[in-house]
Short mmCIF file of C-alpha atoms in Angstrom, two decimals:
data_model
loop_
_atom_site.label_atom_id
_atom_site.label_comp_id
_atom_site.label_asym_id
_atom_site.label_seq_id
_atom_site.Cartn_x
_atom_site.Cartn_y
_atom_site.Cartn_z
CA UNK A 1 -47.45 6.08 26.85
CA UNK A 2 -45.63 2.91 27.79
CA UNK A 3 -42.43 3.45 29.75
CA UNK A 4 -39.20 2.90 27.86
CA UNK A 5 -37.57 -0.40 28.73
CA UNK A 6 -34.04 0.12 29.93
CA UNK A 7 -31.31 -1.72 28.08
CA UNK A 8 -29.50 -4.40 30.04
CA UNK A 9 -25.88 -3.59 30.98
CA UNK A 10 -23.30 -4.25 28.29
CA UNK A 11 -21.84 -7.06 30.37
CA UNK A 12 -25.16 -8.91 30.01
CA UNK A 13 -25.51 -8.46 26.25
CA UNK A 14 -24.36 -11.64 24.47
CA UNK A 15 -23.42 -9.89 21.22
CA UNK A 16 -20.56 -8.04 22.94
CA UNK A 17 -19.09 -11.26 24.32
CA UNK A 18 -19.38 -12.89 20.89
CA UNK A 19 -17.78 -9.89 19.21
CA UNK A 20 -14.82 -9.75 21.60
CA UNK A 21 -14.30 -13.50 21.35
CA UNK A 22 -14.12 -13.12 17.57
CA UNK A 23 -11.34 -10.57 18.18
CA UNK A 24 -9.45 -13.06 20.34
CA UNK A 25 -10.57 -11.70 23.74
CA UNK A 26 -11.88 -14.08 26.41
CA UNK A 27 -13.86 -13.15 29.49
CA UNK A 28 -11.74 -13.29 32.66
CA UNK A 29 -14.21 -11.52 34.95
CA UNK A 30 -17.85 -10.38 34.65
CA UNK A 31 -16.77 -7.05 33.14
CA UNK A 32 -13.30 -7.84 31.79
CA UNK A 33 -11.91 -9.51 28.66
CA UNK A 34 -8.31 -10.15 27.63
CA UNK A 35 -6.31 -11.64 24.76
CA UNK A 36 -3.41 -12.42 27.07
CA UNK A 37 -1.76 -9.07 26.44
CA UNK A 38 -4.39 -6.30 26.18
CA UNK A 39 -7.56 -5.91 28.23
CA UNK A 40 -11.06 -4.59 27.53
CA UNK A 41 -13.01 -3.63 30.65
CA UNK A 42 -16.56 -2.35 31.06
CA UNK A 43 -16.90 0.34 33.73
CA UNK A 44 -20.59 1.20 33.99
CA UNK A 45 -21.47 2.96 30.74
CA UNK A 46 -17.80 3.35 29.86
CA UNK A 47 -15.59 1.02 27.89
CA UNK A 48 -11.91 0.96 28.82
CA UNK A 49 -9.34 -0.60 26.49
CA UNK A 50 -5.96 -1.16 28.15
CA UNK A 51 -3.08 -1.74 25.67
CA UNK A 52 -0.58 -4.48 26.25
CA UNK A 53 2.50 -2.27 25.89
CA UNK A 54 1.86 -0.18 28.99
CA UNK A 55 0.81 2.96 27.15
CA UNK A 56 -2.22 5.07 28.06
CA UNK A 57 -5.59 3.30 28.19
CA UNK A 58 -8.38 4.25 25.79
CA UNK A 59 -11.73 5.14 27.40
CA UNK A 60 -15.07 6.19 25.95
CA UNK A 61 -18.61 6.59 27.22
CA UNK A 62 -21.11 4.26 25.55
CA UNK A 63 -24.41 5.40 27.01
CA UNK A 64 -27.18 4.96 24.41
CA UNK A 65 -24.62 3.86 21.79
CA UNK A 66 -25.92 1.31 19.29
CA UNK A 67 -24.18 -2.10 19.04
CA UNK A 68 -23.02 -1.30 15.50
CA UNK A 69 -21.28 1.87 16.70
CA UNK A 70 -19.61 0.04 19.58
CA UNK A 71 -18.36 -2.71 17.27
CA UNK A 72 -17.04 -0.13 14.82
CA UNK A 73 -15.12 1.68 17.57
CA UNK A 74 -13.69 -1.51 18.98
CA UNK A 75 -12.70 -2.84 15.57
CA UNK A 76 -10.58 0.24 14.94
CA UNK A 77 -9.11 0.43 18.45
CA UNK A 78 -8.23 -3.24 18.78
CA UNK A 79 -6.54 -3.30 15.37
CA UNK A 80 -3.71 -1.12 16.73
CA UNK A 81 -0.45 -3.02 17.45
CA UNK A 82 -0.63 -2.15 21.15
CA UNK A 83 -3.87 -4.14 21.45
CA UNK A 84 -2.80 -7.20 19.48
CA UNK A 85 -2.08 -10.50 21.19
CA UNK A 86 1.48 -11.79 21.32
CA UNK A 87 0.66 -14.47 18.75
CA UNK A 88 -0.67 -11.80 16.36
CA UNK A 89 2.46 -9.70 16.88
CA UNK A 90 4.63 -12.76 16.22
CA UNK A 91 2.66 -13.51 13.07
CA UNK A 92 3.11 -9.93 11.82
CA UNK A 93 6.82 -10.03 12.59
CA UNK A 94 7.17 -13.31 10.70
CA UNK A 95 5.28 -11.90 7.71
CA UNK A 96 7.49 -8.81 7.75
CA UNK A 97 10.66 -10.93 7.81
CA UNK A 98 9.40 -13.11 4.97
CA UNK A 99 8.53 -10.04 2.88
CA UNK A 100 11.93 -8.46 3.52
CA UNK A 101 13.68 -11.67 2.45
CA UNK A 102 11.51 -11.85 -0.68
CA UNK A 103 12.28 -8.20 -1.48
CA UNK A 104 15.99 -8.85 -1.08
CA UNK A 105 15.69 -11.82 -3.45
CA UNK A 106 13.98 -9.56 -5.99
CA UNK A 107 16.80 -7.04 -5.57
CA UNK A 108 19.35 -9.75 -6.31
CA UNK A 109 17.45 -10.83 -9.43
CA UNK A 110 17.27 -7.23 -10.65
CA UNK A 111 20.97 -6.68 -9.99
CA UNK A 112 21.94 -9.82 -11.92
CA UNK A 113 19.47 -9.44 -14.82
CA UNK A 114 18.24 -5.84 -15.04
CA UNK A 115 17.58 -5.78 -18.78
CA UNK A 116 15.73 -9.06 -19.28
CA UNK A 117 11.98 -8.95 -19.84
CA UNK A 118 11.26 -10.19 -16.31
CA UNK A 119 13.99 -7.97 -14.86
CA UNK A 120 12.42 -4.84 -16.32
CA UNK A 121 9.01 -5.78 -14.92
CA UNK A 122 10.55 -6.44 -11.50
CA UNK A 123 12.25 -3.05 -11.60
CA UNK A 124 8.92 -1.37 -12.35
CA UNK A 125 7.29 -3.33 -9.52
CA UNK A 126 9.82 -2.30 -6.87
CA UNK A 127 9.78 1.32 -8.01
CA UNK A 128 5.96 1.32 -8.00
CA UNK A 129 5.80 0.48 -4.27
CA UNK A 130 8.49 3.07 -3.54
CA UNK A 131 6.77 6.05 -5.16
CA UNK A 132 3.81 6.90 -7.36
CA UNK A 133 5.69 7.59 -10.57
CA UNK A 134 5.94 4.08 -12.00
CA UNK A 135 3.05 2.08 -13.41
CA UNK A 136 2.93 -1.69 -13.74
CA UNK A 137 0.66 -4.05 -15.63
CA UNK A 138 -0.19 -6.89 -13.18
CA UNK A 139 -1.26 -9.23 -15.98
CA UNK A 140 2.06 -8.84 -17.82
CA UNK A 141 4.01 -9.03 -14.57
CA UNK A 142 2.42 -12.36 -13.70
CA UNK A 143 2.83 -13.64 -17.24
CA UNK A 144 6.59 -13.01 -17.51
CA UNK A 145 7.64 -14.22 -14.06
CA UNK A 146 8.44 -17.79 -13.10
CA UNK A 147 6.62 -19.33 -10.08
CA UNK A 148 9.40 -18.45 -7.64
CA UNK A 149 9.51 -14.77 -8.61
CA UNK A 150 5.71 -14.66 -8.63
CA UNK A 151 5.75 -15.96 -5.05
CA UNK A 152 8.29 -13.33 -3.97
CA UNK A 153 6.29 -10.53 -5.59
CA UNK A 154 3.12 -11.78 -3.91
CA UNK A 155 4.83 -11.86 -0.49
CA UNK A 156 6.17 -8.34 -0.90
CA UNK A 157 2.97 -6.85 -2.30
CA UNK A 158 0.72 -8.44 0.34
CA UNK A 159 2.92 -7.25 3.20
CA UNK A 160 3.31 -3.80 1.64
CA UNK A 161 -0.47 -3.42 1.32
CA UNK A 162 -0.76 -4.20 5.04
CA UNK A 163 1.89 -1.65 5.96
CA UNK A 164 4.59 -4.15 6.92
CA UNK A 165 7.22 -3.02 4.38
CA UNK A 166 8.58 0.42 5.32
CA UNK A 167 9.97 2.88 2.80
CA UNK A 168 13.50 2.46 4.19
CA UNK A 169 13.42 -1.26 3.36
CA UNK A 170 12.32 -0.60 -0.22
CA UNK A 171 14.98 2.09 -0.60
CA UNK A 172 17.61 -0.37 0.60
CA UNK A 173 16.43 -2.91 -1.99
CA UNK A 174 16.67 -0.29 -4.73
CA UNK A 175 20.22 0.49 -3.64
CA UNK A 176 21.23 -3.17 -3.45
CA UNK A 177 19.72 -3.90 -6.85
CA UNK A 178 21.68 -1.06 -8.46
CA UNK A 179 18.51 0.82 -9.39
CA UNK A 180 19.51 4.02 -7.61
CA UNK A 181 22.81 4.15 -9.54
CA UNK A 182 21.03 3.11 -12.74
CA UNK A 183 18.44 5.90 -12.39
CA UNK A 184 20.49 8.70 -13.94
CA UNK A 185 21.99 6.54 -16.69
CA UNK A 186 18.78 5.40 -18.39
CA UNK A 187 17.93 7.37 -21.52
CA UNK A 188 15.46 6.83 -24.31
CA UNK A 189 17.10 5.32 -27.36
CA UNK A 190 16.82 6.93 -30.78
CA UNK A 191 13.92 4.69 -31.95
CA UNK A 192 12.01 5.45 -28.74
CA UNK A 193 12.61 9.18 -29.14
CA UNK A 194 11.38 8.91 -32.72
CA UNK A 195 8.13 7.24 -31.61
CA UNK A 196 7.50 10.08 -29.17
CA UNK A 197 8.12 12.71 -31.82
CA UNK A 198 5.85 10.86 -34.27
CA UNK A 199 3.08 10.74 -31.66
CA UNK A 200 3.43 14.46 -31.05
CA UNK A 201 3.38 15.20 -34.78
CA UNK A 202 0.30 13.00 -35.28
CA UNK A 203 -1.65 14.73 -32.52
CA UNK A 204 -0.56 18.15 -33.79
CA UNK A 205 -1.74 17.25 -37.29
CA UNK A 206 -5.10 16.09 -35.93
CA UNK A 207 -5.43 19.30 -33.94
CA UNK A 208 -4.76 21.39 -37.04
CA UNK A 209 -7.21 19.52 -39.25
CA UNK A 210 -10.09 18.71 -36.86
CA UNK A 211 -12.98 21.17 -37.11
CA UNK A 212 -14.25 22.86 -33.93
CA UNK A 213 -16.06 20.35 -31.72
CA UNK A 214 -15.87 18.09 -28.68
CA UNK A 215 -12.57 16.32 -29.62
CA UNK A 216 -10.58 19.54 -29.83
CA UNK A 217 -10.07 20.20 -26.09
CA UNK A 218 -8.88 16.60 -25.62
CA UNK A 219 -6.49 16.84 -28.55
CA UNK A 220 -5.18 20.14 -27.22
CA UNK A 221 -4.52 18.61 -23.83
CA UNK A 222 -2.80 15.56 -25.38
CA UNK A 223 -0.68 17.85 -27.53
CA UNK A 224 0.38 19.87 -24.50
CA UNK A 225 1.23 16.78 -22.46
CA UNK A 226 3.36 15.29 -25.23
CA UNK A 227 5.20 18.59 -25.65
CA UNK A 228 5.80 18.68 -21.90
CA UNK A 229 7.18 15.13 -21.95
CA UNK A 230 9.55 16.01 -24.80
CA UNK A 231 10.76 19.13 -22.97
CA UNK A 232 11.35 17.21 -19.75
CA UNK A 233 13.27 14.46 -21.53
CA UNK A 234 15.45 17.03 -23.30
CA UNK A 235 16.13 18.70 -19.96
CA UNK A 236 17.03 15.38 -18.34
CA UNK A 237 19.44 14.57 -21.17
CA UNK A 238 21.52 17.71 -20.60
CA UNK A 239 24.79 17.29 -18.68
CA UNK A 240 24.65 18.43 -15.04
CA UNK A 241 25.34 22.12 -14.54
CA UNK A 242 24.12 23.18 -17.98
CA UNK A 243 20.90 25.10 -18.60
#
């Protein structure tokens, strides 16, 4: 049986140098790489990642670890803010400021024109990134907004997806736009109430006339959901303090 050929040290494997350079880290010593703020050092079979904010270093043993596993670990570790370069931190801060300004502009538009077609879609958009109870149609949103509002929505949504728009900032925008005060004043109008009742009646009629079969459980569920919606809306319409 042929003896197993030992792997060369990590410091001698070109893929690691290429990977770290792609992450913005340059070699400063045979076993050390830095992005000007954080440091990655190889200590025998161990990899030590030293954050740039002075917090505790991250260390793991890499003996017999495959390159793919090492790259996966490093990708996740170096993505943390404490391991980012100063230029990356500055870029994130700039993106966050731009998104906050765009969100404030959306709040102003909502405050000034809450009931226009575009205003209603903007209200749904801001609520949708605040909680999970409001759905939006991206196609309609894009279609009704002018280029400037489209740009603001894109800035906010992109930054929000990356975690740069905190809940407190969105809440502030909802307050500034008047949405928080508007929340308890919005009621379904009579025609809208009628459409809901008609939908419930239609599903009930189908449930009563459809013979036993596969559609029945779905109709039963739809019937129950519509009844629940009607009950909740009636409850919401009652004055405070009344059962």
